[in-house]
Structure formats: structure tokens, C-alpha cells
Coordinates of C-alpha atoms and ligand atoms in Angstrom, one line a residue:
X1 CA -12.9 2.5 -19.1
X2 CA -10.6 4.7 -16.5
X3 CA -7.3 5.1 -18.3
X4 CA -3.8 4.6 -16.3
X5 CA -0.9 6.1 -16.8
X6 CA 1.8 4.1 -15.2
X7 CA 5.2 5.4 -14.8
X8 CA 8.1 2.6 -15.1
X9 CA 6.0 0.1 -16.2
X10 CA 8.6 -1.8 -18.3
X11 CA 10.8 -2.4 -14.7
X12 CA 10.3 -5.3 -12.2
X13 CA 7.3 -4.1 -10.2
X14 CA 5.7 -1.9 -12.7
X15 CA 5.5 -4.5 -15.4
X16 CA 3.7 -7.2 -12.7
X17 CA 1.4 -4.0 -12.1
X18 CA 0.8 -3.8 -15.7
X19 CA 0.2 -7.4 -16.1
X20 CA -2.2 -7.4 -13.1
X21 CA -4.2 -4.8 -14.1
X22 CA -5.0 -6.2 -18.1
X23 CA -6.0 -9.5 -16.1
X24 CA -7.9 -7.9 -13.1
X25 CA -9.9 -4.6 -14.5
X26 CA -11.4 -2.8 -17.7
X27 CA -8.7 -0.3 -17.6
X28 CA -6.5 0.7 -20.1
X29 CA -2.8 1.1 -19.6
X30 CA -0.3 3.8 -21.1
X31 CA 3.0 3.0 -19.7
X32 CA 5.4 5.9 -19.8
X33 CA 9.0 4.6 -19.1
X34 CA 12.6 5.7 -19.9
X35 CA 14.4 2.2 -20.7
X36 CA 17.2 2.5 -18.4
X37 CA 19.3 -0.7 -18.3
X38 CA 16.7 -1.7 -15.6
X39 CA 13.3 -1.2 -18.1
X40 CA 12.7 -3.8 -20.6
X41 CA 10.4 -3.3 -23.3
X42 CA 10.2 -7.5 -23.0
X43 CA 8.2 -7.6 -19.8
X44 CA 5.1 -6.3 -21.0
X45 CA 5.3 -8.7 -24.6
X46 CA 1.8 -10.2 -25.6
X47 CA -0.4 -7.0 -24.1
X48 CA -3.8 -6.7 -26.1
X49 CA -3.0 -3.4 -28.6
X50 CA -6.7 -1.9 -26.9
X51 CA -6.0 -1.8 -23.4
X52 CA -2.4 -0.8 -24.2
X53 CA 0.1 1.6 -25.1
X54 CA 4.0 2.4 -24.7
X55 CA 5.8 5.8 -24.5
X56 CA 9.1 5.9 -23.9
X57 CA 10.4 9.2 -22.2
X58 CA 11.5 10.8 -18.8
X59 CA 9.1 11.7 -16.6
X60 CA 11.8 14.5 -15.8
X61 CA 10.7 16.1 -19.2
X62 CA 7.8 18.5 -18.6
X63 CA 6.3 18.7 -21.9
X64 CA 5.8 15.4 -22.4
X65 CA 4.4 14.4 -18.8
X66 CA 1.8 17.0 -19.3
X67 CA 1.1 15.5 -22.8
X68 CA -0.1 12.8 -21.5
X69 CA -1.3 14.0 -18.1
X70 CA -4.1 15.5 -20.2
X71 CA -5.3 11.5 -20.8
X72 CA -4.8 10.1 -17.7
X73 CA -7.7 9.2 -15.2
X74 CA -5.3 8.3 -12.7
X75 CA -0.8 7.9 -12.1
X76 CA 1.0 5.0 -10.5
X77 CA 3.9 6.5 -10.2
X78 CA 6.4 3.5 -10.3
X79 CA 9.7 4.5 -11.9
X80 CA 12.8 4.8 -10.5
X81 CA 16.5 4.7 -9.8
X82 CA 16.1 1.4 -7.6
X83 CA 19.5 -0.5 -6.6
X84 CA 20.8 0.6 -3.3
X85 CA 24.7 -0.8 -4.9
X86 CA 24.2 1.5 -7.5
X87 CA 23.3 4.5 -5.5
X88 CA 26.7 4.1 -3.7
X89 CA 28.9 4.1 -7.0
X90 CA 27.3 7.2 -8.7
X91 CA 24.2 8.5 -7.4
X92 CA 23.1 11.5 -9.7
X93 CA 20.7 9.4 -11.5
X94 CA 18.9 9.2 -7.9
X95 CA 18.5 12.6 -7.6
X96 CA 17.3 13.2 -11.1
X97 CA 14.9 10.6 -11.4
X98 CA 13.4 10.1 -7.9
X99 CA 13.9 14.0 -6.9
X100 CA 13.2 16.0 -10.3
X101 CA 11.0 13.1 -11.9
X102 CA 8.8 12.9 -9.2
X103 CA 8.8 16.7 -8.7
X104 CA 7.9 16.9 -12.4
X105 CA 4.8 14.3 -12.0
X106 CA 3.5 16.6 -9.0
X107 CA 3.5 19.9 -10.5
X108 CA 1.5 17.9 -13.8
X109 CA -1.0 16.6 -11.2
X110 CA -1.3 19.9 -9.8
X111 CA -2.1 21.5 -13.2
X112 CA -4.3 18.7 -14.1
X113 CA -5.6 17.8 -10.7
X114 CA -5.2 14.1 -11.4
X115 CA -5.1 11.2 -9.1
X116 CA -1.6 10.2 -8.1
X117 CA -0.1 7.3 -6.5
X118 CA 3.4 7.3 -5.7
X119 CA 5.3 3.8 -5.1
X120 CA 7.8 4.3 -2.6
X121 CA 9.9 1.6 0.2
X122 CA 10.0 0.5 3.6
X123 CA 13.8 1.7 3.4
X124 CA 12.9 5.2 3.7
X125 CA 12.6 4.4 7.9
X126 CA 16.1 3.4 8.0
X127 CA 17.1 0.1 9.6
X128 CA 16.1 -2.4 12.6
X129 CA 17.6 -4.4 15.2
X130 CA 17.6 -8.1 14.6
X131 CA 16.0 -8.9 18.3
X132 CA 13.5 -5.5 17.7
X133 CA 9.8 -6.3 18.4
X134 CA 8.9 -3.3 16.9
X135 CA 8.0 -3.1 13.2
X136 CA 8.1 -0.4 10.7
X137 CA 4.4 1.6 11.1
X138 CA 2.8 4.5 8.9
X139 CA 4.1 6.6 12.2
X140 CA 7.9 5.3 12.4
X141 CA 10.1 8.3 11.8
X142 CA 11.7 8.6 8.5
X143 CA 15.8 7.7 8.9
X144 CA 17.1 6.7 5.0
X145 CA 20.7 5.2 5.1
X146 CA 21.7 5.2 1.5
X147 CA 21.7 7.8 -1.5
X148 CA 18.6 5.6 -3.1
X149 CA 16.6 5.9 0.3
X150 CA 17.2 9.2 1.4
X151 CA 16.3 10.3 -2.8
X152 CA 12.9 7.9 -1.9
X153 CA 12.7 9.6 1.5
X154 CA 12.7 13.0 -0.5
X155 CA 10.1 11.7 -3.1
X156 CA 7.6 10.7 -0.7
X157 CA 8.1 14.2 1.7
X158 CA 7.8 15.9 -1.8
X159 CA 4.2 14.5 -2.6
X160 CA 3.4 14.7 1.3
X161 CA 4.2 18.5 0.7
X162 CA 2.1 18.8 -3.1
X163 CA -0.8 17.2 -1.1
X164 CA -1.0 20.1 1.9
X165 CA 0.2 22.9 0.0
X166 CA -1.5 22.3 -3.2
X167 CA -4.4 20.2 -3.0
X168 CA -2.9 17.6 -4.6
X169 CA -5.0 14.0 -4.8
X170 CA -2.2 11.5 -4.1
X171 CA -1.8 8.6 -1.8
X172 CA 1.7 6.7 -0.5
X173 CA 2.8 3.3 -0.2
X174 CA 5.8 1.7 1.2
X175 CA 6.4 -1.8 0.7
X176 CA 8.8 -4.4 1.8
X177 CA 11.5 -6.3 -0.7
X178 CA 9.5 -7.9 -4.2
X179 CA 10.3 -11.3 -5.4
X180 CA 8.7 -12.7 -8.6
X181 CA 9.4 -12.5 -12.4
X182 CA 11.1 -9.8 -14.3
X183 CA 13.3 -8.5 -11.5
X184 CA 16.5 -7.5 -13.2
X185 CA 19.6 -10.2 -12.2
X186 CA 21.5 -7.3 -10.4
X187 CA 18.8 -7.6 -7.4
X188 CA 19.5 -10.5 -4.4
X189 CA 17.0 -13.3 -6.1
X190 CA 17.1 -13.2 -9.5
X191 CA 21.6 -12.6 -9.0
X192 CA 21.8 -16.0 -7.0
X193 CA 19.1 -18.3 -9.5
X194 CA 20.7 -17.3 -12.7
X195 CA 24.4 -17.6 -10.6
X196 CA 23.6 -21.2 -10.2
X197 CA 22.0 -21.7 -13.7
X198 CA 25.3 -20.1 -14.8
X199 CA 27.2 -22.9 -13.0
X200 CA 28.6 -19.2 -10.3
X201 CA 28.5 -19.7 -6.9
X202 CA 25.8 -17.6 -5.0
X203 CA 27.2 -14.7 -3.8
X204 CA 26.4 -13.5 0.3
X205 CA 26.9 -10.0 1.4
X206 CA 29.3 -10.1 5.0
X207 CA 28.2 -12.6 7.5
X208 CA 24.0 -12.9 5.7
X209 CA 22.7 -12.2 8.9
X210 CA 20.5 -9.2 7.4
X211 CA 16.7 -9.6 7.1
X212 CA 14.3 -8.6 4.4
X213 CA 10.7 -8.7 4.6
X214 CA 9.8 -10.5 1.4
X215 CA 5.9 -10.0 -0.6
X216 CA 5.5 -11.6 -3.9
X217 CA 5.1 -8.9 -6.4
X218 CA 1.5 -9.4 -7.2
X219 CA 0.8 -9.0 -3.3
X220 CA 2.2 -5.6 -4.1
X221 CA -0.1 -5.5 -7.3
X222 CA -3.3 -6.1 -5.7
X223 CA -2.1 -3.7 -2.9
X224 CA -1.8 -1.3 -4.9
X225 CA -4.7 -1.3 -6.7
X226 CA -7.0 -1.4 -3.3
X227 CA -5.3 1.6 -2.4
X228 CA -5.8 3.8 -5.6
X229 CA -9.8 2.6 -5.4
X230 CA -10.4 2.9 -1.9
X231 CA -7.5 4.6 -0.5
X232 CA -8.1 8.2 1.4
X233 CA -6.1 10.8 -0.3
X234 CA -3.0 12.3 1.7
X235 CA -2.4 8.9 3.5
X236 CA 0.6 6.6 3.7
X237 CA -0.3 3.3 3.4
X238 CA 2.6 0.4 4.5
X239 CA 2.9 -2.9 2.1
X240 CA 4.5 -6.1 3.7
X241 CA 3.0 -9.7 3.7
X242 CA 4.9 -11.1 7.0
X243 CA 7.8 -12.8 5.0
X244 CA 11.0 -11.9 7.2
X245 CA 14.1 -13.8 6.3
X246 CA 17.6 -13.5 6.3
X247 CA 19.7 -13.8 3.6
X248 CA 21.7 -16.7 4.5
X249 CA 18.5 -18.7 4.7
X250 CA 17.3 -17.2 1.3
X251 CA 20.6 -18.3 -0.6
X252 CA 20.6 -21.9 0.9
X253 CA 16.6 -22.8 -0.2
X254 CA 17.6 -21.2 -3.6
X255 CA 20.4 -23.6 -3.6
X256 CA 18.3 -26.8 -2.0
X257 CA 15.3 -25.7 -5.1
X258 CA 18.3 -25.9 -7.7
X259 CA 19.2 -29.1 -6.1
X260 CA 22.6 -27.9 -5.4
X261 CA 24.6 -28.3 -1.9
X262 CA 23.1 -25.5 0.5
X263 CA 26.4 -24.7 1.4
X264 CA 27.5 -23.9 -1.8
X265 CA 28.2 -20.2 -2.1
X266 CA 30.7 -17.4 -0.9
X267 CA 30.6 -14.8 1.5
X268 CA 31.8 -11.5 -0.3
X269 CA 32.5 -8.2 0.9
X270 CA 29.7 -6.7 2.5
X271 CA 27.8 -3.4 1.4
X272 CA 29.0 -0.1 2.6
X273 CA 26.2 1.3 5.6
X274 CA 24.5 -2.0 4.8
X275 CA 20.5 -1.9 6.7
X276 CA 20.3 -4.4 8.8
X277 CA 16.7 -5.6 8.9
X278 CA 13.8 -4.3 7.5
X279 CA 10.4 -5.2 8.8
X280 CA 6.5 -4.1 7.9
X281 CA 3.4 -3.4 10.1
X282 CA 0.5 -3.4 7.4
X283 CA -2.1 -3.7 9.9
X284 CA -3.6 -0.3 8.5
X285 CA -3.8 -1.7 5.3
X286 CA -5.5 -4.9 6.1
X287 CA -8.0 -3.4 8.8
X288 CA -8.7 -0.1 6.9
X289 CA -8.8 -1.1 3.2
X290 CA -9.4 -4.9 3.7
X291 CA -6.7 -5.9 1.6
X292 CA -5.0 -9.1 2.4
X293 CA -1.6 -11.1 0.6
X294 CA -2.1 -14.0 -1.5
X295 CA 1.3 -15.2 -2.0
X296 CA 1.4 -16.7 1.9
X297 CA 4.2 -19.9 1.1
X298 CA 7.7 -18.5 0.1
X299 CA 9.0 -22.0 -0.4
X300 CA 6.3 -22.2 -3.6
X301 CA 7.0 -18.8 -4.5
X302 CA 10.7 -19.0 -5.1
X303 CA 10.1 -22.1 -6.7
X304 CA 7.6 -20.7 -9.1
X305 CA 10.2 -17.6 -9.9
X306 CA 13.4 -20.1 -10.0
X307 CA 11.2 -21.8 -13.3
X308 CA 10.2 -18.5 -14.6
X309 CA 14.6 -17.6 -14.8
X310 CA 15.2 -21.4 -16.1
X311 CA 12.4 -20.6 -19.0
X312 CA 13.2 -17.1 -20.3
X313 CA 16.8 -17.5 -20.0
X314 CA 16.6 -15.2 -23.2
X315 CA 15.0 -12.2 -21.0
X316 CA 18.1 -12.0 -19.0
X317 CA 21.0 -13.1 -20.6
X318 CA 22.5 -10.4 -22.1
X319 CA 22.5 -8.1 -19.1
X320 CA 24.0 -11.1 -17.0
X321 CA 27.9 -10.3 -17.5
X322 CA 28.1 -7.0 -17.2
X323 CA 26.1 -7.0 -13.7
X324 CA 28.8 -9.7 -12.7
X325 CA 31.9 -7.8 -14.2
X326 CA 30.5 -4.6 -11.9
X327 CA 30.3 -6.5 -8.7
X328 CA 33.5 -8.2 -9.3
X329 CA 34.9 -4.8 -9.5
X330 CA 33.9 -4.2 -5.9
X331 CA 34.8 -7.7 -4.7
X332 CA 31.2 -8.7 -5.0
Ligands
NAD1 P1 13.3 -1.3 -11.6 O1 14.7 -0.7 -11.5 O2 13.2 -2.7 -11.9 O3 12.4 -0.5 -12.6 C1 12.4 0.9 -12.7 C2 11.8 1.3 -14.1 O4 11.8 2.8 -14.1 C3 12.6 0.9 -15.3 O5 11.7 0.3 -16.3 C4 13.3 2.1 -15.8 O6 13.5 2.1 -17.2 C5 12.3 3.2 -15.4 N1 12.9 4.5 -15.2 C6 14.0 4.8 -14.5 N2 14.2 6.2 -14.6 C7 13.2 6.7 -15.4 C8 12.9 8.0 -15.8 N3 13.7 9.1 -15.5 N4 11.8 8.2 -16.5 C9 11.0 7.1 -16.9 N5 11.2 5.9 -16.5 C10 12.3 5.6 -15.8 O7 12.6 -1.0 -10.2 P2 11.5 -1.8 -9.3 O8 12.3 -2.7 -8.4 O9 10.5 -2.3 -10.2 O10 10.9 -0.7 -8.4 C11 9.8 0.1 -8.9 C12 9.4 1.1 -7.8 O11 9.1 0.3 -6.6 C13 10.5 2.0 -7.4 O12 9.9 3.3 -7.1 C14 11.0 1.4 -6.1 O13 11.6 2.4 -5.2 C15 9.8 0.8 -5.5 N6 10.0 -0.3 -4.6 C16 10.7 -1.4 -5.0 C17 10.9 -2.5 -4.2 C18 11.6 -3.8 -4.6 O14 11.7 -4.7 -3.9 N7 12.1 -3.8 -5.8 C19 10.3 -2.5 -2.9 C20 9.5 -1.4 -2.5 C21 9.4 -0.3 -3.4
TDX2 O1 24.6 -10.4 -4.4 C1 24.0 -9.9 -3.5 N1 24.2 -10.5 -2.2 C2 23.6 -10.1 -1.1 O2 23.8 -10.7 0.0 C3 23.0 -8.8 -3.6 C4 22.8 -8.2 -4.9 C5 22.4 -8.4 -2.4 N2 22.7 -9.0 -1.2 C6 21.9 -8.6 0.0 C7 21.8 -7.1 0.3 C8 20.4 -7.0 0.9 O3 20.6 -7.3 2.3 O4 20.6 -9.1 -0.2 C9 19.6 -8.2 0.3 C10 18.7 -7.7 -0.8 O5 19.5 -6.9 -1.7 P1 18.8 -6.1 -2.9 O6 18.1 -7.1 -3.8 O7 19.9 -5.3 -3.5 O8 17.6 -5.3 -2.3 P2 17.6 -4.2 -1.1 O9 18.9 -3.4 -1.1 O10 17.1 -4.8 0.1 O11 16.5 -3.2 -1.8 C11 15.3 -3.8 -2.4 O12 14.2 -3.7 -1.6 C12 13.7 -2.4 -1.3 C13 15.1 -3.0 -3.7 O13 16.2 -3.1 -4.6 C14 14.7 -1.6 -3.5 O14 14.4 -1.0 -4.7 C15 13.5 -1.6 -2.6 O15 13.2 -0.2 -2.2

């Protein structure tokens, strides 16, 4: 039984990870996670007491990621600082967590020469023109517009550097914007669905012209998992399951699967250096690894995570006002 240690395993991504792999291997699971607003000890409820185990820590503290680096087959280094809006009202967590964290995972992999995978974003190659043919490659220069970015920028060039310097066994992905269950209700998705559950008006960023690439987070799951079996060490490999779409068109089917007027929501003041469009090339992936998305209908998707908010109203609640009295703060 290979034993993972996943890093942030009680946040969006990292707890669908978590889920995915109890369902789709033998392996066993320690999660190590800091509970930050974002983490929720919730998401991974119901997990069989053998293939699992919780520690809650920083993976900024040394003594404890060695601890448990000592156990570990293999890292999926998940956890983060991970909303751009907060990154623009006080961006020290940023630095400690996505700098010094990941810095701290290296040097334990280095000591322990264990395999590492570090999660990182398509954000860290800046933004797109609407009309651009071109998509974000593995080659695409890296050009990070906001504090979170430019932090996941650093995190990535750090374990780039721990691989050539130091022998280090890691791999890289950068994948597109998630959607699915557990995302926290400050995030685009899960804000509008539990708006309109809320009886709120959806809430658009400036004019909603701006495009996300959106993959269903266990397309990022499986992903991920093809590349820490089969992926070839010091490679960068790019996530994205073809699902461009701007936000306008995102907050109108929310409202059309609520059964609410499409029309129904407000423009707001927009982000400050808000990326325009982000957009992925994972032809590397598919042709090299074989790996391919099942999640190929949005529509059914968003449906799907529009029931999962309407039945565990009781995972989200309580963080719900206080994410709306912060954007109302900004005008958002
Ligand atoms: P999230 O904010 O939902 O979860 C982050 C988790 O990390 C939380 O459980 C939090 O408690 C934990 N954490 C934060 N600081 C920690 C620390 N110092 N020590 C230990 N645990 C800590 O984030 P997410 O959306 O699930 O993103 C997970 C990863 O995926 C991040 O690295 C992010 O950059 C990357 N990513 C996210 C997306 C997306 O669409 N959400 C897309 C591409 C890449
Ligand atoms: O209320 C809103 N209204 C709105 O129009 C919010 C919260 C967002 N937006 C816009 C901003 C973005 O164009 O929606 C888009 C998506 O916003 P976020 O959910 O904040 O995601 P984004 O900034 O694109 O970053 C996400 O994808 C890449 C994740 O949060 C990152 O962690 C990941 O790296």
C-alpha cells in the first residue's frame, strides 16, 4: 500500500483528490493541512479510519513536515493561499504559505529524497487576449499579474530550481479554473449558486467579458494522479479540459439552472489588474501520458454542483456572511 501525504487536503481541490484517491487506488492518505478559513475538516467526512489520517499543521513548520516526511511514499503538494481578491487586500499569507511552505516541503524532499508533486495554476503565464489563437503551453513564458500568481509563479521556479540543483524527484502541473463540490463560497461558482439560494443577486466583476478555462475537479484528480504514476521527473505538465467561457455566460446558465431570470444579477466593480482570459494547451498531457477529461458537458456539471450547494447548505453557511460583508466592503 504506497502511502500519500497530501498537503491541503481539507481545501476545494485537495479534498476531491482525497476522495478520488480512497475510490480509485489501494493507497493510504495522511492529509496534512493548516485549517485556514478555506480548509474544512467537513470535506473529507465518512473516510475509512485505514486508508486515512488527519494532521493539522503548517507545512511552513520544519519539524513537523519532516515528521512525517519520514512516512510518506510520495507528496501532492496541494495547499495554499488561493484567492486572487484576497491576495490584493493583504498578501503576507501568500508569501508565507506558497513561498516558505513550499520551500519547507523541498528541503524535506531533499533530505528524504521523496517523490513530490507540486499543484500549481495556469495563472502563473499571466493573461490572454480574447481574439488570441494561441493557448497557454508548457513553453509559454511565465508573466504572473497578481500577488497570489507571482507567489505560485515563485513556488513552481522554486521546485524547478530543488529539481536541477538538488536532485530533487518532483513533477509540475498547472491547471485551468476547478468547478465541483467543496469549493469555498468566496470563489466565482459556488458565490453566485448560494447568492441565488440566498435570494442575493449574482454578482459580475466589470463588463464579464473575461474567460476562464473551466475542468471539473475530478478531471484535475485523475490528472493528477497519471502524472505522479507516469509522469517524468523535472517536467511541467499543463491541466485544462477545453472548457473556455466567459463569465457573463457562466452567471446567466447558473441563473437559467436555478430557474431564475438570466438577466438577473449586477455588474460590480471590477478587480484591480483583473486577467483577462486564461486558456490551456494540454496536448502534452494527453499525447504523452494518455490522460484524457471525463467531465466533457459543463451544462451537467454545474448542474450536478448547483445540487451538491442546495443539499449541504450546512457545509457553507456559516462562512457565507462574512465572505459577503468583505466584498461589500470593496463594492463587490
Ligand atoms: P483552497 O483555498 O480551497 O484550499 C487550500 C487548503 O490549503 C485549505 O484547506 C487550507 O487550510 C490549506 N492551507 C493553507 N495554508 C496552509 C499552510 N500554511 N499549511 C497547511 N495547509 C494550509 O484552495 P484550492 O482552490 O483547493 O487550491 C488548491 C491548490 O490548487 C492551490 O495550490 C492552488 O494554487 C491550485 N489551483 C487551484 C485552482 C482552482 O481553480 N481553485 C486551479 C489551479 C490550481
Ligand atoms: O463574485 C465574483 N464575480 C466575478 O465576476 C467573483 C468572486 C469572481 N468573479 C470573476 C473573477 C474571475 O474572472 O470570476 C472569475 C473567477 O474568479 P475566481 O473564482 O476568484 O477565480 P480566479 O481568480 O480565476 O482564480 C481561480 O482559478 C485559478 C482560483 O481561485 C485560483 O486558485 C486558481 O489558481
Amino acid at each position: 500500500m504506497r502511502k500519500l501525504l497530501v498537503t491541503g487536503g481539507a481545501g476545494f481541490i485537495g479534498s476531491n483528490f482525497v476522495h478520488h484517491v480512497i475510490e480509485h487506488t489501494d493507497d493510504h492518505v495522511t492529509v496534512l493541512d493548516k485549517l485556514t478559513y478555506a480548509g474544512n475538516r467537513a470535506s473529507l467526512d465518512g473516510l475509512p479510519g485505514d486508508r486515512f489520517a488527519f494532521v493539522e499543521g503548517d507545512i511552513a513548520d520544519a519539524i513537523l513536515v519532516d515528521s512525517l516526511f519520514v512516512e510518506a511514499d510520495a507528496v501532492v503538494h496541494y495547499a495554499a493561499e488561493s484567492h486572487n481578491d484576497n491576495s490584493l487586500n493583504d498578501p503576507r499569507p501568500f508569501l508565507d504559505t506558497n513561498i516558505v511552505g513550499t520551500y519547507t516541503l523541498l528541503e524535506a524532499a531533499r533530505k528524504h529524497g521523496t517523490r513530490l508533486h507540486h499543484i500549481s495554476t495556469d495563472e502563473v503565464y499571466g493573461d490572454l487576449e480574447l481574439d488570441d489563437p494561441e493557448r497557454f503551453t508548457e513553453n509559454t513564458p511565465y508573466n504572473p499579474s497578481s500577488p497570489y500568481s507571482s507567489t505560485k509563479a515563485g513556488s513552481d521556479l522554486l521546485v524547478r530550481a530543488w529539481v536541477r540543483s538538488f536532485g530533487v524527484q518532483a513533477t509540475i502541473s498547472n491547471c485551468s479554473n476547478n468547478y465541483g463540490p467543496y469549493q469555498h463560497v468566496e470563489k466565482f461558482i459556488p458565490r453566485q449558486i448560494t447568492n441565488v439560494i440566498r435570494g442575493i443577486r449574482p454578482r459580475l466583476y466589470g463588463k464579464g467579458e473575461n474567460v476562464r478555462d473551466w475542468i471539473h475537479a475530478e478531471d484535475h484528480s485523475s490528472a493528477v494522479l497519471t502524472i505522479l504514476d507516469k509522469g517524468v521527473i523535472g517536467e511541467t505538465y499543463l491541466i485544462g479540459a477545453d472548457g473556455e467561457k466567459n463569465n457573463k455566460s457562466v452567471v446567466e446558465l447558473i441563473l437559467e439552472l436555478m430557474g431564475q431570470d438570466a438577466e438577473a444579477y449586477d455588474h460590480v466593480t471590477d478587480r484591480a489588474g483583473h486577467d483577462l482570459r486564461y486558456a490551456i494547451d494540454s496536448t502534452k498531457l494527453r499525447t504523452e501520458l494518455g490522460w484524457e477529461p471525463q467531465y466533457r458537458d459543463f451544462d451537467a456539471g454545474l448542474a450536478a454542483t448547483i445540487d451538491w450547494y442546495r443539499a449541504n447548505e450546512l457545509w457553507w453557511s456559516a462562512d457565507k456572511d462574512g465572505v459577503e460583508a468583505f466584498y461589500a466592503s470593496k463594492g463587490q
